[in-house]
Structures are given as structure tokens and as C-alpha cells.
Amino acid sequence: MKEYLPSSLRNVALVGHGGCGKTTFAEGVLYAAGATNRMGTVAEGNTVSDYNHDEIERKFSVSTSLIHAEWSETKLNMLDAPGYPDFLGEVKGALRVSDLALILVKAVEGIEVGTEIDWSFAKEYRTPVFFVVNKVDAENSAFEKRVGEIREKFSHDAVVVQFPVSEGPGFESVVDVIRMKLLKFSANSKGKYTEEEIPVSLKPMADKYREEFVEQLSETNEALLNVFLEKGALSADEIAVGLRKAIVDRKMFPVFAAAGQKLTGVASILDFISAFAPSPEVMPAPIGYKPNGGTEETTIPCDPGGDTVLFIFKTISERNIGELSLFRVYSGVVMAGMDLVNQANGKSERLGTLYMLNGKDRKETPKVIAGDIAAVVKLKDTHTNNTLSAKNHPFVMKRIDFPPPIMRVAIVSKNRHDEDKVASGLHALHEEDPTFLVEVDPELKQTVLSGQGEMHLQVVVKRLKERYGVEVEMVEPDIPYRETIRGVVADSEYKHKKQSGGRGQYGHVHLKLEPLHRGKGYEFVDGVVGGVVPGRFIPAVEKGVVEAMDRGVISGHKVVDVKVTLFDGSSHPVDSDEISFKIAASMAFRKGFKDAKPILLEPIYELEVLVPDEHMGDIMGDISGRRGKILGMEGEGSYQKIKAHVPLKELYKYANILRSMTQGRGVFVQKFSHYEEVPKEVADRIITEAQKDKVEQD
Ligand SMILES: Nc1nc2c(ncn2[C@@H]2O[C@H](COP(=O)(O)OP(=O)(O)OP(=O)(O)O)[C@@H](O)[C@H]2O)c(=O)[nH]1
Ligand SMILES: [Mg+2]
């Protein structure tokens, strides 16, 4: 492939709700550009961008794929992101390195929750947006209605630049409002079109859209407005210059009509992208920081002559492919074999072979210039979200803030001997996909996976099996309950005494147990007078208490919020030793604890749920049904934000429940808040279970 200057690059993220046709559109781009000689389909599992097992089997995208093609002297890099909500992290990664979001909206169904989320991400990143009303070839396609919704829900700065002629199965032409021509596609033209005069019957509609477009464009810029007011029209040059600027400034969001699968409208959108979409050069310089320089922000202009800076936005490791780091160059030129510094850990990295990608197909390239997107193999210590930069130019790009996990499951290895392999496999998979986390909970003795939803975790588990040959099962994670007391026991005595030939054992203590305020933890007081328990044994007494607390008394969960005072006891000059006092203290504690009105505590999480108004009642009812307490709510546009305290036990798979109750429109975050007493009937059940388990273990 030839070399491109930054001004000839177009980095485009293909986003939108699941099934809006992104992967098919990408397939159409490659075919129309002549990069492939047949068009694959998602149904047959032979598209360029849905190439991995998970995608072929499930028939939807799971991971962002990079494709590239040449179009009218420009190089298009397209990132085909998944639409399924569990993979929003992939969307964020794709948008982070794109200069344009192509948001596809289904011509029949219209705006869906994924469309809303992608629009909000683009807004957050200040990414220019084009809307494509896609699948206009479908029965009941309603382009105008979709445009109305986009304007209503997203922005009145959305404006039609290409509209469809005869929607439905006969859809094969669009009218371009800027060129004021009819663009006619035909079945065998490989996506090419012929330009024709607009037929008289369509003229009024074309004029209407043209007028709207010119008026809106002139309002984006004072100089243009003056010209428009003076002459009543804008020249082609004035339109081109004004349009490019309005797009970068997010003052105009062009709307198109297409049927990616039939290739209708694809080539004309690509023409528009080549002509008017921003190149990396004209985008505002991205923000970063000097390493160790605190939080002071600096920017980095897209300059091929500058020092090299690149940012890794995605890691792919698959059998037959090896580990690939996908990156965008932000400054300078990247060459194979170059030494750069990973600013996250200060380590030097020598770059391996560089590749341009089309899905899993890769083509070697000697260098990658500022603004371009490519891949490199086998970096040693560099992962997603890391910046590599020249030694003399330390610079760290702003990280992608991936969405926090919303679902936890525990995993159990099917074969106990696999545990090490499971741990290292999960670690490697996490490097590739930072939106899921693995933690070994030392208290619960469980490995807990957390991620973006059930599908996401299933994908992780399946990859673990395919790539590392180990099988695990997903189960509900245990809850870290706590035990504590409500009453005071003034004297709990225990004497540990053994005389069995030779030297005996002797330890004797009196303990007082009192409850502490919630969250205070534990306090040990040495209240012994006159040395009845010799000073050298006091640490052993405390150790005995601490060990008993760790093991728990009634349910096997840790004891908290208790004050223990050692106030009396006795010792034997020969037989007393540390072990004896430890045992005595443990036993005295356990005995006293049982008499001190023991209770169970459970973790309570603070839940923040954002749902459309119409679902608020159902969601609040459901939260109450989960023993939750509503803390408050506030309106946010047509959404309500509900805050509540809910026991962790009741939040298992809440992501699924919320999605199904709101048709996927509800989102939530959760974080630990505090411990609270478990209601008696629930506590009794937990205690009985624990005792049963204990009997089985013994
Ligand atoms: N009628 C019609 N169907 C289409 C068109 N484009 C895609 N489809 C169909 O829509 C379905 C989804 O297409 P995909 O390309 O997988 O959609 P996607 O947006 O990549 O889906 P996710 O990866 O799940 O987000 C497939 O069955 C396609 O055949 C189109 O232009 N017209
Ligand atoms: Mg897809």
C-alpha cells in the first residue's frame, strides 16, 4: 500500500445498536473499494471483520475489528465495533482512536438503547458523528421518521445530505443534496453508482432538503451566514469549507440513507467521508500528560515530523494470530524495530513487525505515520491503554475509561489440577480485555470474575477453554457475611488443662465480650492485674481470640465489631505455655460469643439505577422486593436516577434483571456501602447451611 499523509487519513468507528448492520456495512466497504472480490455475510460466518469463533458461532460481533481500504486517494481505517451491550468497552476503545463515529440506525426499528449509548459516548469524546439510516431496503423502512427521531432525541443539528428514493426492497438510489444529483446503484455494479439528474418528481423534496441543509450550514458560522444573507446561496467551495469545519466542531451531523447489504448508498457515503470527514490533522490535538508530571495536561499535535507517540487501544491474542497490539500513532512515525518507552512502567520496548489489518488478515508495513492505525506483534510488557513514546519525549495519552463491571460470578475449575492454568489464562485474557476483572478472594477462597454481563463472562470462560484447554463452571459467588454480637457477656471462662504423662498443658482465662459500633472492627484489652496471666502469654491470648474471630463461631464467617477484655486467669509454673493460653482464649471467646446474642451481618451495596421514566415504578417495586431501601431519586431528562441500598446477596445477575425489565434501556452502577444485620429468617437459613457444611467436612 502506498504512503498517506495525515491529511489523507480517515479514522472511522462503525457503531450502533446490535444488529444494525455494521459488520455487513464494513464488508460492503471492502468490496466496494475492491479490497475483496466477494461479499461475505454474517449468516454464513465469512465476513472479514467477524472472524473469530465466538462471532461466527453467535452471528454477531464480540470484539472490535480493524479494516482499511483506499477510497478516492484517502485511506479509510474502519473499526467495526460490537453492538451487544456486554461489549461497550470495545465501543469506547474504537471511539477513542477515531475521528468520526458512523452511527447506524435501523430504518425500521429506529433509535434503540445501543444507539443512545453510542451517541452519549461520542458526545463525551467530542467525536464528530454521521448518522446512517441503514437497511432502507427493508419492508416498512421509514427514513423521514428516523430523521425526525434523530433530531428530536439527539440533536437538531442533524441534517439530511443523502435521502433515499423508493424505500423498501426496490431501494437502489439516493439523492445527494450537496451535489444535487440522483446517485443510482445497480445490482451488478459492485457498489459503484451512476450520477443522474434528479427526476422532476423528486425535485421538490430535493429542494426542500437542500434548503434546510444550506440554511443550517450557514448558521454554524458567522462568515457563512453573512454570505448567505447577502447572496441567498452558498458556492460549492463555501459549502465544502464550511461543512468540514461544522463537522469537526460538532455543529452539524449529516444524515445518510443506505442498505449496506445491497451496497446501496455505501459508495456515496464513502465519497462524502473522503471529501468532508475530518483527517487526524484537523481534529483538536488530543490531551495527555507528562509522566510523573502529575495531572497537568498537555496536547500533542498530529505531526509526522514530531517525536513518536503511539497509544495501544486494543490487544488481540488468538491462536493462529499470536498477540497483536492495535495502536494509533499520535505523533511522529513508527518504524519496525524502533525502541520506544512504555510510559506506564518505564520499560523499553522494541517494536516487532508492523501490520495493516483487515480483520484477521494482515499485511506487513515498514512504517506507520502520525494519525494512522495499525498493529504490532509481541510487545513484552505493554498492554491496552499504554502509551509508547520516544525516550526523549515522555508523554502519556489519556486512558480509555472502560465501563466498571456490573456482574460477578465465581468460577470453579472442573479439574482441580488446572487451577494454575486457569489463573494464568485469566490473567492473559484480562490483559487483552480490561473490561473484565479476576480476583482471588482470600476470605471466600473463590476466584471471582466480574464483567459487563452474562454474555461477556461466558465469552471469557469459553476463550479460557479454547485457548488454554481448561474448563471452569460459573457459580453464584459466596457472600462475605460477618458475625457479631449484640449483648455483653461479663465473664466467659475457660481452663485448658491436660495431664498425660510428661509435661502437661495449662492455660486459664476469663474474658469479657462487648459489642462495638458498626465498622469499629476489633479491640483487645489486657486488663489483667497482679500478673495472674503472666505477661509473656498475653500475646498468645490475643492470638487465640483473633484466630477464633477469623474462623467465625456460628456460621464460619469472620467476627467483627467486638471488644474483648482479658481480666483474669491463672497459670501453672511448669505446664503453662503459649499454645495452652491460645487454646484457652479461643475456647473462652467461642463460648462467650454464643452467649452474647450473636447476629449475622451482610454487605449492603449502594445501587444507582438510571431508567426511562416509564419503568420507574417497576424498578422501585423490584428493589423493595430485593430487601432494598430507596434512598432517593432525581430526574435526568426523560430518565430517572434511583439510589438505593440493597444487600449484595440480592444483586446476583441484577444486570440481566434490569435489562429484561427495561428492554435493555436501564443501566446501573454499584459499590460497597456498609454492613447491616441480616433478617432473622435469612440468618437462620445461612447458619443451618453452614453447620450442615461443617458436619459434611468433618
Ligand atoms: N435488509 C437488510 N438487512 C441487513 C442489512 N445489513 C445487514 N443486514 C442483516 O442484519 C443482520 C445483522 O447484521 P450485522 O452486519 O451482523 O449487524 P451488526 O451491526 O454488525 O451487529 P452486531 O455486531 O451484533 O452489533 C444480519 O442478518 C444481516 O444480514 C441491510 O442493509 N439490509
Ligand atoms: Mg457486527
PDB file of C-alpha atoms in Angstrom, residues 147-327:
ATOM      1  CA  VAL A 147     -34.579  11.605  10.780  1.00  0.00           C
ATOM      2  CA  GLY A 148     -37.280  13.167  12.961  1.00  0.00           C
ATOM      3  CA  GLU A 149     -36.303  10.922  15.876  1.00  0.00           C
ATOM      4  CA  ILE A 150     -32.610  11.647  15.499  1.00  0.00           C
ATOM      5  CA  ARG A 151     -33.285  15.366  15.527  1.00  0.00           C
ATOM      6  CA  GLU A 152     -35.674  15.084  18.427  1.00  0.00           C
ATOM      7  CA  LYS A 153     -33.667  12.752  20.646  1.00  0.00           C
ATOM      8  CA  PHE A 154     -30.100  13.647  19.760  1.00  0.00           C
ATOM      9  CA  SER A 155     -29.633  16.951  18.003  1.00  0.00           C
ATOM     10  CA  HIS A 156     -31.412  19.424  15.791  1.00  0.00           C
ATOM     11  CA  ASP A 157     -28.053  19.850  14.097  1.00  0.00           C
ATOM     12  CA  ALA A 158     -28.629  16.509  12.355  1.00  0.00           C
ATOM     13  CA  VAL A 159     -29.306  17.314   8.714  1.00  0.00           C
ATOM     14  CA  VAL A 160     -30.067  15.153   5.685  1.00  0.00           C
ATOM     15  CA  VAL A 161     -27.376  15.119   2.978  1.00  0.00           C
ATOM     16  CA  GLN A 162     -28.441  11.967   1.109  1.00  0.00           C
ATOM     17  CA  PHE A 163     -32.033  10.756   1.091  1.00  0.00           C
ATOM     18  CA  PRO A 164     -33.466   7.521  -0.313  1.00  0.00           C
ATOM     19  CA  VAL A 165     -35.597   7.060  -3.396  1.00  0.00           C
ATOM     20  CA  SER A 166     -38.219   4.247  -3.130  1.00  0.00           C
ATOM     21  CA  GLU A 167     -37.561   2.752   0.250  1.00  0.00           C
ATOM     22  CA  GLY A 168     -38.146  -0.970   0.693  1.00  0.00           C
ATOM     23  CA  PRO A 169     -36.981  -3.888  -1.442  1.00  0.00           C
ATOM     24  CA  GLY A 170     -36.746  -1.657  -4.529  1.00  0.00           C
ATOM     25  CA  PHE A 171     -34.305   0.771  -2.889  1.00  0.00           C
ATOM     26  CA  GLU A 172     -31.459   1.481  -5.292  1.00  0.00           C
ATOM     27  CA  SER A 173     -30.933   5.227  -5.433  1.00  0.00           C
ATOM     28  CA  VAL A 174     -30.253   8.171  -3.197  1.00  0.00           C
ATOM     29  CA  VAL A 175     -30.374  11.875  -3.892  1.00  0.00           C
ATOM     30  CA  ASP A 176     -27.308  13.825  -2.854  1.00  0.00           C
ATOM     31  CA  VAL A 177     -28.359  17.213  -1.544  1.00  0.00           C
ATOM     32  CA  ILE A 178     -24.919  18.775  -1.924  1.00  0.00           C
ATOM     33  CA  ARG A 179     -24.252  17.664  -5.487  1.00  0.00           C
ATOM     34  CA  MET A 180     -27.986  17.874  -6.274  1.00  0.00           C
ATOM     35  CA  LYS A 181     -27.806  14.643  -8.269  1.00  0.00           C
ATOM     36  CA  LEU A 182     -29.503  11.283  -8.206  1.00  0.00           C
ATOM     37  CA  LEU A 183     -26.999   8.509  -7.450  1.00  0.00           C
ATOM     38  CA  LYS A 184     -28.124   5.237  -8.920  1.00  0.00           C
ATOM     39  CA  PHE A 185     -26.739   1.895  -7.754  1.00  0.00           C
ATOM     40  CA  SER A 186     -27.430  -1.322  -9.587  1.00  0.00           C
ATOM     41  CA  ALA A 187     -27.267  -4.930  -8.541  1.00  0.00           C
ATOM     42  CA  ASN A 188     -24.204  -5.850 -10.557  1.00  0.00           C
ATOM     43  CA  SER A 189     -22.189  -2.692 -10.280  1.00  0.00           C
ATOM     44  CA  LYS A 190     -20.084  -3.818  -7.279  1.00  0.00           C
ATOM     45  CA  GLY A 191     -21.273  -0.886  -5.245  1.00  0.00           C
ATOM     46  CA  LYS A 192     -20.498   1.749  -7.897  1.00  0.00           C
ATOM     47  CA  TYR A 193     -23.179   4.201  -8.901  1.00  0.00           C
ATOM     48  CA  THR A 194     -24.043   6.416 -11.825  1.00  0.00           C
ATOM     49  CA  GLU A 195     -24.820  10.075 -11.366  1.00  0.00           C
ATOM     50  CA  GLU A 196     -28.057  11.288 -12.975  1.00  0.00           C
ATOM     51  CA  GLU A 197     -30.227  14.373 -12.983  1.00  0.00           C
ATOM     52  CA  ILE A 198     -32.828  14.458 -10.249  1.00  0.00           C
ATOM     53  CA  PRO A 199     -36.187  13.448 -11.795  1.00  0.00           C
ATOM     54  CA  VAL A 200     -38.861  16.129 -11.773  1.00  0.00           C
ATOM     55  CA  SER A 201     -40.998  14.165  -9.344  1.00  0.00           C
ATOM     56  CA  LEU A 202     -38.245  14.255  -6.722  1.00  0.00           C
ATOM     57  CA  LYS A 203     -37.224  17.852  -7.300  1.00  0.00           C
ATOM     58  CA  PRO A 204     -39.483  19.407  -4.651  1.00  0.00           C
ATOM     59  CA  MET A 205     -38.172  17.060  -1.992  1.00  0.00           C
ATOM     60  CA  ALA A 206     -34.565  17.587  -3.054  1.00  0.00           C
ATOM     61  CA  ASP A 207     -35.085  21.339  -2.963  1.00  0.00           C
ATOM     62  CA  LYS A 208     -36.581  21.151   0.497  1.00  0.00           C
ATOM     63  CA  TYR A 209     -33.646  19.172   1.900  1.00  0.00           C
ATOM     64  CA  ARG A 210     -31.154  21.360   0.052  1.00  0.00           C
ATOM     65  CA  GLU A 211     -32.684  24.462   1.540  1.00  0.00           C
ATOM     66  CA  GLU A 212     -32.641  23.009   5.042  1.00  0.00           C
ATOM     67  CA  PHE A 213     -29.030  21.957   4.604  1.00  0.00           C
ATOM     68  CA  VAL A 214     -27.803  25.320   3.333  1.00  0.00           C
ATOM     69  CA  GLU A 215     -29.700  27.214   5.998  1.00  0.00           C
ATOM     70  CA  GLN A 216     -28.394  25.056   8.784  1.00  0.00           C
ATOM     71  CA  LEU A 217     -24.879  25.162   7.457  1.00  0.00           C
ATOM     72  CA  SER A 218     -24.891  28.943   7.268  1.00  0.00           C
ATOM     73  CA  GLU A 219     -25.983  29.076  10.882  1.00  0.00           C
ATOM     74  CA  THR A 220     -22.873  27.211  12.012  1.00  0.00           C
ATOM     75  CA  ASN A 221     -20.570  30.068  11.177  1.00  0.00           C
ATOM     76  CA  GLU A 222     -20.998  33.830  11.131  1.00  0.00           C
ATOM     77  CA  ALA A 223     -18.983  34.469   7.980  1.00  0.00           C
ATOM     78  CA  LEU A 224     -21.055  31.898   6.083  1.00  0.00           C
ATOM     79  CA  LEU A 225     -24.254  33.389   7.422  1.00  0.00           C
ATOM     80  CA  ASN A 226     -23.267  36.814   6.130  1.00  0.00           C
ATOM     81  CA  VAL A 227     -22.557  35.398   2.675  1.00  0.00           C
ATOM     82  CA  PHE A 228     -25.833  33.516   2.701  1.00  0.00           C
ATOM     83  CA  LEU A 229     -27.837  36.540   3.794  1.00  0.00           C
ATOM     84  CA  GLU A 230     -26.182  38.675   1.156  1.00  0.00           C
ATOM     85  CA  LYS A 231     -26.341  36.284  -1.815  1.00  0.00           C
ATOM     86  CA  GLY A 232     -29.138  33.936  -0.777  1.00  0.00           C
ATOM     87  CA  ALA A 233     -26.920  30.950  -1.661  1.00  0.00           C
ATOM     88  CA  LEU A 234     -23.507  29.412  -0.989  1.00  0.00           C
ATOM     89  CA  SER A 235     -20.925  28.391  -3.580  1.00  0.00           C
ATOM     90  CA  ALA A 236     -19.578  24.830  -3.761  1.00  0.00           C
ATOM     91  CA  ASP A 237     -16.325  25.990  -2.175  1.00  0.00           C
ATOM     92  CA  GLU A 238     -18.052  27.843   0.602  1.00  0.00           C
ATOM     93  CA  ILE A 239     -20.122  24.764   1.311  1.00  0.00           C
ATOM     94  CA  ALA A 240     -17.103  22.461   1.341  1.00  0.00           C
ATOM     95  CA  VAL A 241     -15.037  24.625   3.677  1.00  0.00           C
ATOM     96  CA  GLY A 242     -17.972  25.421   5.961  1.00  0.00           C
ATOM     97  CA  LEU A 243     -19.144  21.823   6.071  1.00  0.00           C
ATOM     98  CA  ARG A 244     -15.730  20.446   7.039  1.00  0.00           C
ATOM     99  CA  LYS A 245     -15.493  22.897   9.875  1.00  0.00           C
ATOM    100  CA  ALA A 246     -19.072  22.354  11.067  1.00  0.00           C
ATOM    101  CA  ILE A 247     -18.426  18.606  11.221  1.00  0.00           C
ATOM    102  CA  VAL A 248     -15.240  18.915  13.289  1.00  0.00           C
ATOM    103  CA  ASP A 249     -16.924  21.414  15.615  1.00  0.00           C
ATOM    104  CA  ARG A 250     -19.901  19.049  16.021  1.00  0.00           C
ATOM    105  CA  LYS A 251     -22.207  21.783  14.778  1.00  0.00           C
ATOM    106  CA  MET A 252     -23.576  19.574  12.038  1.00  0.00           C
ATOM    107  CA  PHE A 253     -24.354  15.839  11.982  1.00  0.00           C
ATOM    108  CA  PRO A 254     -25.003  14.710   8.388  1.00  0.00           C
ATOM    109  CA  VAL A 255     -27.631  12.003   7.858  1.00  0.00           C
ATOM    110  CA  PHE A 256     -27.471   9.366   5.082  1.00  0.00           C
ATOM    111  CA  ALA A 257     -29.609   6.513   3.784  1.00  0.00           C
ATOM    112  CA  ALA A 258     -28.134   3.107   2.941  1.00  0.00           C
ATOM    113  CA  ALA A 259     -28.613  -0.625   2.644  1.00  0.00           C
ATOM    114  CA  GLY A 260     -25.157  -1.951   3.421  1.00  0.00           C
ATOM    115  CA  GLN A 261     -26.053  -5.451   2.398  1.00  0.00           C
ATOM    116  CA  LYS A 262     -27.121  -4.391  -1.097  1.00  0.00           C
ATOM    117  CA  LEU A 263     -24.300  -1.845  -1.274  1.00  0.00           C
ATOM    118  CA  THR A 264     -26.821   0.899  -1.943  1.00  0.00           C
ATOM    119  CA  GLY A 265     -25.568   4.178  -0.521  1.00  0.00           C
ATOM    120  CA  VAL A 266     -22.239   2.777   0.678  1.00  0.00           C
ATOM    121  CA  ALA A 267     -20.007   4.254  -2.023  1.00  0.00           C
ATOM    122  CA  SER A 268     -21.723   7.632  -1.791  1.00  0.00           C
ATOM    123  CA  ILE A 269     -21.165   7.746   1.985  1.00  0.00           C
ATOM    124  CA  LEU A 270     -17.500   6.885   1.446  1.00  0.00           C
ATOM    125  CA  ASP A 271     -17.241   9.694  -1.132  1.00  0.00           C
ATOM    126  CA  PHE A 272     -18.627  12.068   1.433  1.00  0.00           C
ATOM    127  CA  ILE A 273     -16.231  10.792   4.119  1.00  0.00           C
ATOM    128  CA  SER A 274     -13.227  11.234   1.811  1.00  0.00           C
ATOM    129  CA  ALA A 275     -14.325  14.728   0.859  1.00  0.00           C
ATOM    130  CA  PHE A 276     -15.612  16.153   4.128  1.00  0.00           C
ATOM    131  CA  ALA A 277     -14.864  13.995   7.169  1.00  0.00           C
ATOM    132  CA  PRO A 278     -12.009  15.197   9.371  1.00  0.00           C
ATOM    133  CA  SER A 279      -8.464  13.944   8.952  1.00  0.00           C
ATOM    134  CA  PRO A 280      -6.399  13.496  12.137  1.00  0.00           C
ATOM    135  CA  GLU A 281      -4.672  16.763  11.298  1.00  0.00           C
ATOM    136  CA  VAL A 282      -7.733  18.955  11.584  1.00  0.00           C
ATOM    137  CA  MET A 283      -9.028  17.394  14.794  1.00  0.00           C
ATOM    138  CA  PRO A 284      -8.301  19.170  18.074  1.00  0.00           C
ATOM    139  CA  ALA A 285      -4.955  17.912  19.401  1.00  0.00           C
ATOM    140  CA  PRO A 286      -5.600  15.142  21.931  1.00  0.00           C
ATOM    141  CA  ILE A 287      -4.822  15.549  25.584  1.00  0.00           C
ATOM    142  CA  GLY A 288      -2.123  13.763  27.530  1.00  0.00           C
ATOM    143  CA  TYR A 289       0.224  14.197  30.422  1.00  0.00           C
ATOM    144  CA  LYS A 290       3.919  14.247  31.154  1.00  0.00           C
ATOM    145  CA  PRO A 291       4.719  11.069  33.069  1.00  0.00           C
ATOM    146  CA  ASN A 292       5.423  11.838  36.726  1.00  0.00           C
ATOM    147  CA  GLY A 293       4.278  15.350  35.989  1.00  0.00           C
ATOM    148  CA  GLY A 294       1.086  14.959  37.989  1.00  0.00           C
ATOM    149  CA  THR A 295      -2.153  15.876  36.352  1.00  0.00           C
ATOM    150  CA  GLU A 296      -1.042  18.819  34.261  1.00  0.00           C
ATOM    151  CA  GLU A 297      -2.482  18.371  30.798  1.00  0.00           C
ATOM    152  CA  THR A 298      -0.614  18.959  27.570  1.00  0.00           C
ATOM    153  CA  THR A 299      -1.671  18.349  23.994  1.00  0.00           C
ATOM    154  CA  ILE A 300       0.033  16.586  21.149  1.00  0.00           C
ATOM    155  CA  PRO A 301      -0.405  17.810  17.587  1.00  0.00           C
ATOM    156  CA  CYS A 302      -0.608  15.259  14.780  1.00  0.00           C
ATOM    157  CA  ASP A 303       2.828  15.923  13.280  1.00  0.00           C
ATOM    158  CA  PRO A 304       4.694  13.249  11.304  1.00  0.00           C
ATOM    159  CA  GLY A 305       7.897  15.235  11.910  1.00  0.00           C
ATOM    160  CA  GLY A 306       7.451  15.169  15.702  1.00  0.00           C
ATOM    161  CA  ASP A 307       8.742  12.663  18.256  1.00  0.00           C
ATOM    162  CA  THR A 308       6.998   9.325  18.148  1.00  0.00           C
ATOM    163  CA  VAL A 309       3.974   8.750  20.380  1.00  0.00           C
ATOM    164  CA  LEU A 310       1.588   5.829  19.952  1.00  0.00           C
ATOM    165  CA  PHE A 311      -1.340   4.589  22.011  1.00  0.00           C
ATOM    166  CA  ILE A 312      -2.463   0.943  22.336  1.00  0.00           C
ATOM    167  CA  PHE A 313      -6.245   0.784  22.304  1.00  0.00           C
ATOM    168  CA  LYS A 314      -6.709  -2.930  21.923  1.00  0.00           C
ATOM    169  CA  THR A 315      -4.878  -6.232  22.299  1.00  0.00           C
ATOM    170  CA  ILE A 316      -5.856  -9.326  20.365  1.00  0.00           C
ATOM    171  CA  SER A 317      -4.396 -12.713  21.105  1.00  0.00           C
ATOM    172  CA  GLU A 318      -5.738 -15.644  19.249  1.00  0.00           C
ATOM    173  CA  ARG A 319      -4.491 -18.943  18.122  1.00  0.00           C
ATOM    174  CA  ASN A 320      -3.015 -18.681  14.638  1.00  0.00           C
ATOM    175  CA  ILE A 321      -2.663 -14.947  15.057  1.00  0.00           C
ATOM    176  CA  GLY A 322      -0.404 -14.527  18.068  1.00  0.00           C
ATOM    177  CA  GLU A 323      -0.549 -11.454  20.221  1.00  0.00           C
ATOM    178  CA  LEU A 324      -1.275  -8.257  18.359  1.00  0.00           C
ATOM    179  CA  SER A 325      -1.402  -4.768  19.826  1.00  0.00           C
ATOM    180  CA  LEU A 326      -3.595  -2.363  17.883  1.00  0.00           C
ATOM    181  CA  PHE A 327      -2.402   1.207  18.086  1.00  0.00           C
TER     182      PHE A 327
END
